[in-house]
Coordinates of C-alpha atoms and ligand atoms in Angstrom, one line a residue:
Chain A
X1 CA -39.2 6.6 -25.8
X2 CA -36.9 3.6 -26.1
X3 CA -33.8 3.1 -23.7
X4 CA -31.3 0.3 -24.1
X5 CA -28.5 -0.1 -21.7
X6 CA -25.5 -2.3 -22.1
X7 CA -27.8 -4.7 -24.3
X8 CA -26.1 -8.1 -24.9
X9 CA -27.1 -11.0 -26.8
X10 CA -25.1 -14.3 -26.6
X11 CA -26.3 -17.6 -28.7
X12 CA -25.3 -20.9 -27.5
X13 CA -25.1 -23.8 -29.9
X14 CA -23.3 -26.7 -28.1
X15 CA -20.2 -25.7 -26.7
X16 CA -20.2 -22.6 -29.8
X17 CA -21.4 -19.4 -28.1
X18 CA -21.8 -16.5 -30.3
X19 CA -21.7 -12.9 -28.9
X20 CA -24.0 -11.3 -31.8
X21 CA -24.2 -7.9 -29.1
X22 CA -21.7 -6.9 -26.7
X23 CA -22.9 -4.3 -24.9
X24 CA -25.3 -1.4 -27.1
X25 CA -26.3 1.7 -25.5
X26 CA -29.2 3.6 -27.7
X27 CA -32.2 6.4 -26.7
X28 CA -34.6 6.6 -29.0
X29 CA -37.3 9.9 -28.5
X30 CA -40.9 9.5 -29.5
X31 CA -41.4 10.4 -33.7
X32 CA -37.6 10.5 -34.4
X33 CA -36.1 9.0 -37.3
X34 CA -33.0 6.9 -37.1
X35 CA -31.4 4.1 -39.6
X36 CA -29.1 1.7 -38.3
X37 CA -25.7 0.8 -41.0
X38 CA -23.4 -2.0 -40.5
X39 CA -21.8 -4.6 -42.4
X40 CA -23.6 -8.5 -42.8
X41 CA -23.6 -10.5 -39.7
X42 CA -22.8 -7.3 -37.4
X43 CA -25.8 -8.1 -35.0
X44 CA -28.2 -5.1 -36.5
X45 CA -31.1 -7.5 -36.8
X46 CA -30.6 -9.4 -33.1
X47 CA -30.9 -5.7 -31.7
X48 CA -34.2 -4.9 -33.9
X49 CA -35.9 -8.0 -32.8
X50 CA -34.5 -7.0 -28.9
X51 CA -36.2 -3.3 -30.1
X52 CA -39.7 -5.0 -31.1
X53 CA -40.4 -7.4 -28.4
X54 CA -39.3 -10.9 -30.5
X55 CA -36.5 -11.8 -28.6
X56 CA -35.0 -11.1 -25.3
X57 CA -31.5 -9.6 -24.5
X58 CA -29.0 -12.0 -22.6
X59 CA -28.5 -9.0 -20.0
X60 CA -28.8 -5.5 -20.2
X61 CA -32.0 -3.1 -19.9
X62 CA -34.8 -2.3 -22.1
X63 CA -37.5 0.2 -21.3
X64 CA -40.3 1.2 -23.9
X65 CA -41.9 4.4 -22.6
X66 CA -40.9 4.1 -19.5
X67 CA -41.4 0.3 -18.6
X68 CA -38.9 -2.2 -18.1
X69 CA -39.7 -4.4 -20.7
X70 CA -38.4 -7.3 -18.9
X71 CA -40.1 -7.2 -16.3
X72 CA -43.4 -7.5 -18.5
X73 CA -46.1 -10.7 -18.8
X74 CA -46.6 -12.4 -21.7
X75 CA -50.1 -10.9 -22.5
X76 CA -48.5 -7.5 -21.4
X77 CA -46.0 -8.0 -24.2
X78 CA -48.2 -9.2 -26.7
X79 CA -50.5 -6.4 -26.2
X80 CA -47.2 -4.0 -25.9
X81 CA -46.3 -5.4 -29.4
X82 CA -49.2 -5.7 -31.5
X83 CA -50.8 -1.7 -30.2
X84 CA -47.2 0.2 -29.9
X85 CA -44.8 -1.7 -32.9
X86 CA -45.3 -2.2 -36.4
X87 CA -42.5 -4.0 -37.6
X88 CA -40.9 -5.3 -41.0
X89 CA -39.0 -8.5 -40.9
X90 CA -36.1 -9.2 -43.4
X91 CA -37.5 -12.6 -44.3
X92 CA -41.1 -10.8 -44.8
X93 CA -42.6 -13.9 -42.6
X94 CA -45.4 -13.8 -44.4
X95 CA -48.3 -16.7 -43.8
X96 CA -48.0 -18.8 -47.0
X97 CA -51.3 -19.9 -46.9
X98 CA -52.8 -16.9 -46.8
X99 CA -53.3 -14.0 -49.4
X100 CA -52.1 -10.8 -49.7
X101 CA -55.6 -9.3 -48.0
X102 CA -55.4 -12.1 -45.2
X103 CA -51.8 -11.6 -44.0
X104 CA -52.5 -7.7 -44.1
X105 CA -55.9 -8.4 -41.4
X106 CA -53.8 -10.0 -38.9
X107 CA -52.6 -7.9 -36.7
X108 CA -56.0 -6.1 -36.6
X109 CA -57.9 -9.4 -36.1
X110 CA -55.3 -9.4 -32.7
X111 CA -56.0 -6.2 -31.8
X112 CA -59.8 -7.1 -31.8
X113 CA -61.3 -5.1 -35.2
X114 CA -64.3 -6.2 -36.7
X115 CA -64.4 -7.6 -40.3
X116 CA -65.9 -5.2 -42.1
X117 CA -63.0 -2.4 -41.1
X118 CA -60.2 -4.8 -41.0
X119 CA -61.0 -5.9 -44.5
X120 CA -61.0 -1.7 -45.7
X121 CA -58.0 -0.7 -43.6
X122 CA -56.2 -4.1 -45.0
X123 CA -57.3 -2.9 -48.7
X124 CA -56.2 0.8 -48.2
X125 CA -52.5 -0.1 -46.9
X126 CA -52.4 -2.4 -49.7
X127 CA -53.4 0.2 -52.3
X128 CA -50.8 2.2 -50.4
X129 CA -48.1 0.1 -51.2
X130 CA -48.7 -0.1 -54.5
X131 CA -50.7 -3.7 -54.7
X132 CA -54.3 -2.7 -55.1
X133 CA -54.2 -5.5 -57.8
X134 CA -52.4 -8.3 -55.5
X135 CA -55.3 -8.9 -52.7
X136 CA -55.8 -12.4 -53.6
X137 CA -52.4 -13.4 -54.7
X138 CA -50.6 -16.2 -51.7
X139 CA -46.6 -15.3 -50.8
X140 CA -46.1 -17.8 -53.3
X141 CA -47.9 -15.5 -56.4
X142 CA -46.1 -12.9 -56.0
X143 CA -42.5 -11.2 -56.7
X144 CA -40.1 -10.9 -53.7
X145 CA -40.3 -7.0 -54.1
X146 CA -44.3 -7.4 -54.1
X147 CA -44.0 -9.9 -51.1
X148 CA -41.7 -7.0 -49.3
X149 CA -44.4 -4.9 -49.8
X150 CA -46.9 -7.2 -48.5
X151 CA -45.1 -7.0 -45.0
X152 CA -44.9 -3.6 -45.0
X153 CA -48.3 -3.0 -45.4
X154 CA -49.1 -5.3 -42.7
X155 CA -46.7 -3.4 -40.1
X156 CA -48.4 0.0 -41.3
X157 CA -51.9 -1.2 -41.4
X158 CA -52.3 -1.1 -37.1
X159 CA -50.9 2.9 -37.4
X160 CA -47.9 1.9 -34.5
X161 CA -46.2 4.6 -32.9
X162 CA -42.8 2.7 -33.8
X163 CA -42.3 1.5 -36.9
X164 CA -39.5 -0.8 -36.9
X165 CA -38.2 -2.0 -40.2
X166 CA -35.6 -4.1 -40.8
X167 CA -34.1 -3.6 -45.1
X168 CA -37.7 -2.6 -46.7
X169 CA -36.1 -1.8 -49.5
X170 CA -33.7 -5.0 -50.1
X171 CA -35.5 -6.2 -52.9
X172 CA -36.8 -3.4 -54.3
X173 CA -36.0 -1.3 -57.5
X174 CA -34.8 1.8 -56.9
X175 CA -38.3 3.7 -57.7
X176 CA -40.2 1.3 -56.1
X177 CA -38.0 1.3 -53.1
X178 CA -38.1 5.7 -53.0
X179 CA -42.3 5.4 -53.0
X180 CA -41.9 3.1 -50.0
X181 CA -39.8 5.3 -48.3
X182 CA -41.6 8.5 -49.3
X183 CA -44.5 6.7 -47.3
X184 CA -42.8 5.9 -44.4
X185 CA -41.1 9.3 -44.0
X186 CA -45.2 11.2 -44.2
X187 CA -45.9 8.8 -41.6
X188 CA -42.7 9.6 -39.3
X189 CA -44.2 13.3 -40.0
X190 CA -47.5 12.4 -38.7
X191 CA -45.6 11.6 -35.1
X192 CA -44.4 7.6 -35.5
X193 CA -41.2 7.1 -34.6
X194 CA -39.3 5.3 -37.1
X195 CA -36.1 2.9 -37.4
X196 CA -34.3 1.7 -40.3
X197 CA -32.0 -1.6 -40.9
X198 CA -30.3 -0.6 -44.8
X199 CA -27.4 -1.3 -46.4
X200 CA -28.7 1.8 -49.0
X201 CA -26.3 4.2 -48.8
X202 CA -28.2 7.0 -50.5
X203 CA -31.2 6.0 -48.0
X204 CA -28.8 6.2 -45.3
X205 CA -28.3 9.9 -45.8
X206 CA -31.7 11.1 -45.7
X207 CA -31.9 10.3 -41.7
X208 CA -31.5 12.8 -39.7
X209 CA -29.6 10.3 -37.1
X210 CA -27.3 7.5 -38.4
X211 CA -26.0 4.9 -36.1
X212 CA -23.1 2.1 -36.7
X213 CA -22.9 -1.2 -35.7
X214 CA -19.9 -3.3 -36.2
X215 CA -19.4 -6.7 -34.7
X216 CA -21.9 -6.5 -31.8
X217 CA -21.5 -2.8 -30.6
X218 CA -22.4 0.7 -31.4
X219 CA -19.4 2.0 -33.4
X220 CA -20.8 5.3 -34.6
X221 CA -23.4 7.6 -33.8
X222 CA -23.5 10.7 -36.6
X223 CA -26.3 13.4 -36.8
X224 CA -27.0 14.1 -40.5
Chain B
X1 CA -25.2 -20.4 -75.8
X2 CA -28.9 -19.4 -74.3
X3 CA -31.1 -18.5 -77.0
X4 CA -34.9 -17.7 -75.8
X5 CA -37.6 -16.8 -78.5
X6 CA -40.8 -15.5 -78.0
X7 CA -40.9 -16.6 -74.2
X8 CA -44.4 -15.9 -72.7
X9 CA -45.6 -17.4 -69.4
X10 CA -49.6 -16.5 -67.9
X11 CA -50.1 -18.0 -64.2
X12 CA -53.5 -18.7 -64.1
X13 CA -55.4 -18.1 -60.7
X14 CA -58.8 -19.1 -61.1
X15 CA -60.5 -16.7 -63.5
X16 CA -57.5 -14.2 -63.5
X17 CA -54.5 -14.7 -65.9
X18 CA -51.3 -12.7 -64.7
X19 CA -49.0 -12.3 -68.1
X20 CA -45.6 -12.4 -66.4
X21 CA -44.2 -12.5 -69.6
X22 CA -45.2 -11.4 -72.9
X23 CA -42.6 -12.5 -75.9
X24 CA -39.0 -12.1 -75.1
X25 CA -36.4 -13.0 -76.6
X26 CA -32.8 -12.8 -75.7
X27 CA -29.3 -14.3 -76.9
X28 CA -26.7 -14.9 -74.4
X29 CA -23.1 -16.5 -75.9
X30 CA -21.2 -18.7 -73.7
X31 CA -18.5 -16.7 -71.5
X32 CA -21.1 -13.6 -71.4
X33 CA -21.8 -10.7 -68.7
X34 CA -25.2 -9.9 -68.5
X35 CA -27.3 -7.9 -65.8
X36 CA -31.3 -8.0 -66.0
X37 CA -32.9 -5.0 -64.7
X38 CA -36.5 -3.6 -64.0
X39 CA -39.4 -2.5 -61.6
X40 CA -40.4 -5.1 -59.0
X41 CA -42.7 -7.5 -60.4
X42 CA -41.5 -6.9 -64.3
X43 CA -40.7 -10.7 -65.0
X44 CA -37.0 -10.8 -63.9
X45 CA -37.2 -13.7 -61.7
X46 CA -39.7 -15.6 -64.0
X47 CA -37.3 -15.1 -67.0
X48 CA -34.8 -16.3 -64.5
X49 CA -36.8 -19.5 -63.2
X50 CA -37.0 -20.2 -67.0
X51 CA -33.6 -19.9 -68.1
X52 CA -32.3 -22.2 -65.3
X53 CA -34.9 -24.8 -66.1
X54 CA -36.2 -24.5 -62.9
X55 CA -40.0 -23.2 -64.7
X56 CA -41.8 -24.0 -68.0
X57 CA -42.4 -21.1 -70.4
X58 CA -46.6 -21.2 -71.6
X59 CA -45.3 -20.6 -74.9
X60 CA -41.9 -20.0 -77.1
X61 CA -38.6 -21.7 -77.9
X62 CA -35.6 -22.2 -75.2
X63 CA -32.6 -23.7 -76.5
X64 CA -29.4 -24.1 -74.1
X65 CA -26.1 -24.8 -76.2
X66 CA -27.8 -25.8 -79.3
X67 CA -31.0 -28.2 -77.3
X68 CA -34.6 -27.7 -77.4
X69 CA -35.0 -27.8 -73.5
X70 CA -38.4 -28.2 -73.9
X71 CA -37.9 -31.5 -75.4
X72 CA -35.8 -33.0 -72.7
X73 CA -37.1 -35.6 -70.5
X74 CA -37.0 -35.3 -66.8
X75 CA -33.5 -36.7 -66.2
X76 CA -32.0 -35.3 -68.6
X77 CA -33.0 -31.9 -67.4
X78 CA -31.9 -32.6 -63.9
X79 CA -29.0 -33.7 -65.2
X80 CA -28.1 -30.5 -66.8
X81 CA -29.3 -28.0 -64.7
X82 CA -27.3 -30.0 -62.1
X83 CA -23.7 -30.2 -64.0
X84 CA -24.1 -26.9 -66.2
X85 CA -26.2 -24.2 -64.3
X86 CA -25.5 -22.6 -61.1
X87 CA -28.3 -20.6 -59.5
X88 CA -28.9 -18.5 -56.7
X89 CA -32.7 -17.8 -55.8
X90 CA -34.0 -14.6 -54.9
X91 CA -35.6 -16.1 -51.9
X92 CA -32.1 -18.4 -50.7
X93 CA -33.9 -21.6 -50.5
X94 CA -31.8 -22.8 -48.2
X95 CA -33.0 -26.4 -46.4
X96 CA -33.7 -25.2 -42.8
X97 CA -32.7 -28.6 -40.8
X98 CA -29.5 -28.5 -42.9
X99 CA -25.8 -26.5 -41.6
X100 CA -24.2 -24.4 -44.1
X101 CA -21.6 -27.2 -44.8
X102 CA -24.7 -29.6 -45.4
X103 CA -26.8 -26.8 -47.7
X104 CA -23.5 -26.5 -49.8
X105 CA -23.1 -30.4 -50.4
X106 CA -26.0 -31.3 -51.5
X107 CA -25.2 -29.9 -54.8
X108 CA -22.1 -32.3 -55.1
X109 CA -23.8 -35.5 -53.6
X110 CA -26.5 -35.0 -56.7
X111 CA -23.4 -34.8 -58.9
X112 CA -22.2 -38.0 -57.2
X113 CA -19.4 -36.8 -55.7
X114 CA -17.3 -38.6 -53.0
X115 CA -17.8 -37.8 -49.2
X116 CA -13.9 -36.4 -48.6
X117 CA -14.2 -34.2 -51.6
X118 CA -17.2 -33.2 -51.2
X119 CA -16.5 -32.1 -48.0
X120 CA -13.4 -30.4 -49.0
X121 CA -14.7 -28.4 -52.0
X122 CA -18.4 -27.3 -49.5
X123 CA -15.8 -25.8 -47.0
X124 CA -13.5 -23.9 -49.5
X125 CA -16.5 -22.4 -51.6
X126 CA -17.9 -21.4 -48.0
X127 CA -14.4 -19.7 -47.2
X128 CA -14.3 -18.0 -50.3
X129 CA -17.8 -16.2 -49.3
X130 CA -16.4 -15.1 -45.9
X131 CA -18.2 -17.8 -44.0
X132 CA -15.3 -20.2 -42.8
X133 CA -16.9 -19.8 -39.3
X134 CA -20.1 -20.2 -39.8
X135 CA -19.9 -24.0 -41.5
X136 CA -21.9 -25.3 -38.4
X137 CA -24.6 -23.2 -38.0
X138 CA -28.3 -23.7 -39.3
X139 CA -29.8 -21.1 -41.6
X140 CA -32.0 -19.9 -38.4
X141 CA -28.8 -19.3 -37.2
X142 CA -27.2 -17.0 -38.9
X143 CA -28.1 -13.1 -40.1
X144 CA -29.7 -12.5 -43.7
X145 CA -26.8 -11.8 -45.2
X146 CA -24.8 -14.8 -44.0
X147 CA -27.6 -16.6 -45.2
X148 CA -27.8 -15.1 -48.8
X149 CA -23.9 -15.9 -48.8
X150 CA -24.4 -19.5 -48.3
X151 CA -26.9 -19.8 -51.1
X152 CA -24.2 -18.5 -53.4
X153 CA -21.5 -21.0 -52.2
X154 CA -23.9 -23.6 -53.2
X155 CA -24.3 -22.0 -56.4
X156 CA -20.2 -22.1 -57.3
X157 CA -19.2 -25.4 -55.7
X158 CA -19.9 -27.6 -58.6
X159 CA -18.0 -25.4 -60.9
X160 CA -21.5 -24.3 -63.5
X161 CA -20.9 -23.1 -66.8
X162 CA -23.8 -20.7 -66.3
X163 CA -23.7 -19.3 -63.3
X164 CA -27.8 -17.3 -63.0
X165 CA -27.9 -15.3 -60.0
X166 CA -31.4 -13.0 -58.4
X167 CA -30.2 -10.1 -56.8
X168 CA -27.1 -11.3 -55.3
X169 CA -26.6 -8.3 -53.0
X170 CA -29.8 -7.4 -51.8
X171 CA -29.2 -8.7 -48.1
X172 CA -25.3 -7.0 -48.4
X173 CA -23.8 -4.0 -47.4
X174 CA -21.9 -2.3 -49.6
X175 CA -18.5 -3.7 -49.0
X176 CA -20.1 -7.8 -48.4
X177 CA -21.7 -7.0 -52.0
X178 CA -18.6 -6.2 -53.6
X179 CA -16.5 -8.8 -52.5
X180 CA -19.1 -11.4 -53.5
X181 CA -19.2 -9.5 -56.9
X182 CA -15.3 -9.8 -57.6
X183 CA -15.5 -13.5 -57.1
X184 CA -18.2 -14.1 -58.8
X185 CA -16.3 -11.4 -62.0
X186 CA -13.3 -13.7 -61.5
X187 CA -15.6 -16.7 -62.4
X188 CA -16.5 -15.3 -65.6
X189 CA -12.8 -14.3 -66.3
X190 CA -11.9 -18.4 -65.9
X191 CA -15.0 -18.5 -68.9
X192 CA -18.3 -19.2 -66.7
X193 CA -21.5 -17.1 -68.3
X194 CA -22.7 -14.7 -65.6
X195 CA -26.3 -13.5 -65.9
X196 CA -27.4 -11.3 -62.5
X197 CA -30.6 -9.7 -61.3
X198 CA -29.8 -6.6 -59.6
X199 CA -31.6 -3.5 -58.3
X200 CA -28.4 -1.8 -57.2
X201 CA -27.8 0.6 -60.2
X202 CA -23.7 1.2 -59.3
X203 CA -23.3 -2.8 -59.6
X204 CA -25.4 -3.2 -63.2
X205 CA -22.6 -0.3 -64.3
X206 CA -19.9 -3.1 -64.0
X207 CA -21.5 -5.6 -66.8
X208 CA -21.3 -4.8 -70.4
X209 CA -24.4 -5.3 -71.4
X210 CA -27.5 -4.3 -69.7
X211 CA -31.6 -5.3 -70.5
X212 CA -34.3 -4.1 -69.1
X213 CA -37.9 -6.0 -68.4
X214 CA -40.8 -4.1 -67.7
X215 CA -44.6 -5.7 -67.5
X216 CA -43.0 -8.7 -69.0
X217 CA -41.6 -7.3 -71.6
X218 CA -37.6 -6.8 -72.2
X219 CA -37.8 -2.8 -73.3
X220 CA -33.9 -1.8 -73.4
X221 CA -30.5 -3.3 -74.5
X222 CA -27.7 -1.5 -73.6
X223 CA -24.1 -2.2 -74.1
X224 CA -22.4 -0.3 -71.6
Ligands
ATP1 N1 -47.3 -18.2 -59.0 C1 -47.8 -17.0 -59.5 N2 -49.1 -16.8 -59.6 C2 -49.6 -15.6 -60.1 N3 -48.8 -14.5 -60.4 C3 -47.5 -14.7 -60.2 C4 -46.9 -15.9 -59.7 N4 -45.5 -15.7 -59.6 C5 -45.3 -14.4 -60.0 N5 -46.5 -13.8 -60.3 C6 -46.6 -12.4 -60.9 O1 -45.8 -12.3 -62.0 C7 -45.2 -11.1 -62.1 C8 -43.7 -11.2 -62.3 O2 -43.1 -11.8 -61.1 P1 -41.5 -11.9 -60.9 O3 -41.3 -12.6 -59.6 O4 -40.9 -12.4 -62.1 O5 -41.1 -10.3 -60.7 P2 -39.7 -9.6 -60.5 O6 -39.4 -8.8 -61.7 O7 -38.7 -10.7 -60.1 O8 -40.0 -8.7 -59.3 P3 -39.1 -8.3 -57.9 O9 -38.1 -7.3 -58.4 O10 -40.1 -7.8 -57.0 O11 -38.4 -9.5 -57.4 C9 -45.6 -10.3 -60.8 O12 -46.5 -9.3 -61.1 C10 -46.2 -11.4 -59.9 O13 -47.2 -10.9 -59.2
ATP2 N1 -29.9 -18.3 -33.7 C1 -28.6 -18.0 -33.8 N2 -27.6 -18.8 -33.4 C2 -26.3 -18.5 -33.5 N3 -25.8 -17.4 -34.1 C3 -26.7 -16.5 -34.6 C4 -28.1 -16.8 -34.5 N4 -28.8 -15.7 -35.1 C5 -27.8 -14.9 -35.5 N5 -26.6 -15.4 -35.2 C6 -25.3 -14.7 -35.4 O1 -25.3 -13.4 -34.8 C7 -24.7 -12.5 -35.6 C8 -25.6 -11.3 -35.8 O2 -26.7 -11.6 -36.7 P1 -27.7 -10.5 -37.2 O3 -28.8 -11.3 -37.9 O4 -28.1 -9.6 -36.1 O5 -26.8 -9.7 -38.3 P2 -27.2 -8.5 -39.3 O6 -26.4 -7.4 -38.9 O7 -28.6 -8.4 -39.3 O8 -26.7 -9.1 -40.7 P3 -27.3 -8.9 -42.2 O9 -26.9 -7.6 -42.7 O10 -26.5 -10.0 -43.0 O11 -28.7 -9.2 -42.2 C9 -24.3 -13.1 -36.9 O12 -22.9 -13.4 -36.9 C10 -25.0 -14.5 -36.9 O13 -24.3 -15.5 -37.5
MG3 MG1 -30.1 -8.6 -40.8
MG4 MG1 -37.7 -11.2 -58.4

């Protein structure tokens, strides 16, 4: 269960502040599905990473099954974050140096698996995604779609009860983007909770629960 | 006038050879519209990389209006991909430590223009994307979008005759995208050669002529 109330988030650059949230309201229950819509620059990524645990909200209250997320220790949140979230960044964030297979075994590596299972799981969620054939390929050898799928793999591979992802499907052609999805919906079926960033409208419309954001708040809330 | 023939390029990685692209060839006339479409990982932004001079094909001809661009030396390429060829990378490429006003000019200070107009032109091409509040702020500073804008400001300001552009839209919603799209039509109305990679398959309706790459291979013309 996720409960935000009256979330804002201000940034400061010199005497420049910039309200990117002005006050969001959102419940989330456990192993629905919901995609979040809004124009570019309407603060739908500053409330994902406020969702996932990557940044903190300049007032307002978070609680993530039940706990008041601010309130939370470092290790507390790190643990919260790499058991409970898998999440997809727009920018991929993707360790350069590292392949395809390594970047995929990181989060189980955190979460204290040994070798021999992170390296299988790691495979599997690759094969998943459609890059049996990309293990030992770096960032830097692949395509941007391939590299999109890449990070999702690596935010499926822990099996999170939220999945948090944030455009999967921005560089993606349109069959390669509906495989993806397909995968993430049999997921959301098998109980995770799952929340979309997309600018797809067609993706839009097969949530259940669509909600707007325009210029820092939560315009529209519309059950599908 | 862009004439490729035969284009193949392998990436070697260790024992494996990837064939990114195996023989195209493709004819683009000055003043043209052309979208590139196809699966993720096809070739599109190798052909891309290779058109804009900013790769080496392993094997076939590339001639940009009337020149063997394989036979230029180093300056002279800069020198034309500088003053002829606009491009805006999949990936942004923005320089991190940079502003948006400072990512913008760095174009123009290449081309060896003055600071006042250099200025000038950076802010107007940054207004013309819907950023003309946003000239101060550092790519970590603004959302995906935003930042996808700013790379194709960059891309305009020195006025190219081609103007190559990887998935333009694929960090926009639906109205962001079409804004950017009618400026960048209106270029090619004034005479500047448009070639765009897109996934979105309502924005490859609006060019006339449509190809299609799969496994490195260009499959389909269409002229729509
Ligand atoms: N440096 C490299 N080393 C090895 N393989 C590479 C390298 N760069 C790209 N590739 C491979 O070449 C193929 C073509 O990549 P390219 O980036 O051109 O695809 P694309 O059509 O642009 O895909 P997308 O729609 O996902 O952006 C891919 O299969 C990719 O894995
Ligand atoms: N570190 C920062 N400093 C200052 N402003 C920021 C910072 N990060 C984001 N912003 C601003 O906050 C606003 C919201 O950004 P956010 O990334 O949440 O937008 P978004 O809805 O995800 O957009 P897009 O669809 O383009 O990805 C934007 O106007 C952006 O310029
Ligand atoms: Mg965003
Ligand atoms: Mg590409």
């Amino acid at each position: 269960m996720i409960e935000l109330r009256d979330i804002t988030k201000t940034y400061r650059m010199g005497k420049i502040a910039v309200h990117a949230l002005r006050g969001v309201s959102l419940e989330v229950k456990a192993g629905e599905l919901v995609a979040i819509v809004g124009p570019s620059g309407s603060g739908k990524s500053t409330l994902m990473n406020i969702i996932g645990c990557f940044d903190v909200p300049t007032s307002g209250e978070y609680r993530l099954e039940g706990k008041e997320v601010g309130r939370l220790t470092d290790n507390d949140l790190a643990r919260l974050r790499n058991r409970k979230i898998g999440f997809v960044f727009q920018k991929f964030n993707l360790l350069p140096q590292l392949t395809a297979w390594e970047n995929v075994q990181v989060p189980l590596l955190y979460a204290g698996v040994r070798l021999q299972e992170r390296r299988e799981r790691a495979a599997k969620a690759l094969r998943q995604v459609g890059l049996g054939d990309r293990l030992h390929h770096r960032p830097n050898e692949m395509s941007g779609g391939q590299q999109q799928r890449v990070a999702i793999a690596r935010a499926l591979v822990t099996r999170p009860s939220f999945l948090l992802a944030d455009e999967p499907t921005g560089n993606l052609d349109s069959n390669s983007g509906r495989e993806i999805m397909d995968l993430l919906f049999s997921l959301n079926e098998e109980g995770t909770t799952l929340i979309v960033v997309t600018h797809d409208g067609l993706l839009a419309k097969r949530f259940p629960r669509l909600v707007e954001i325009r210029d820092g708040q939560l315009v529209r809330e519309e059950v599908q």
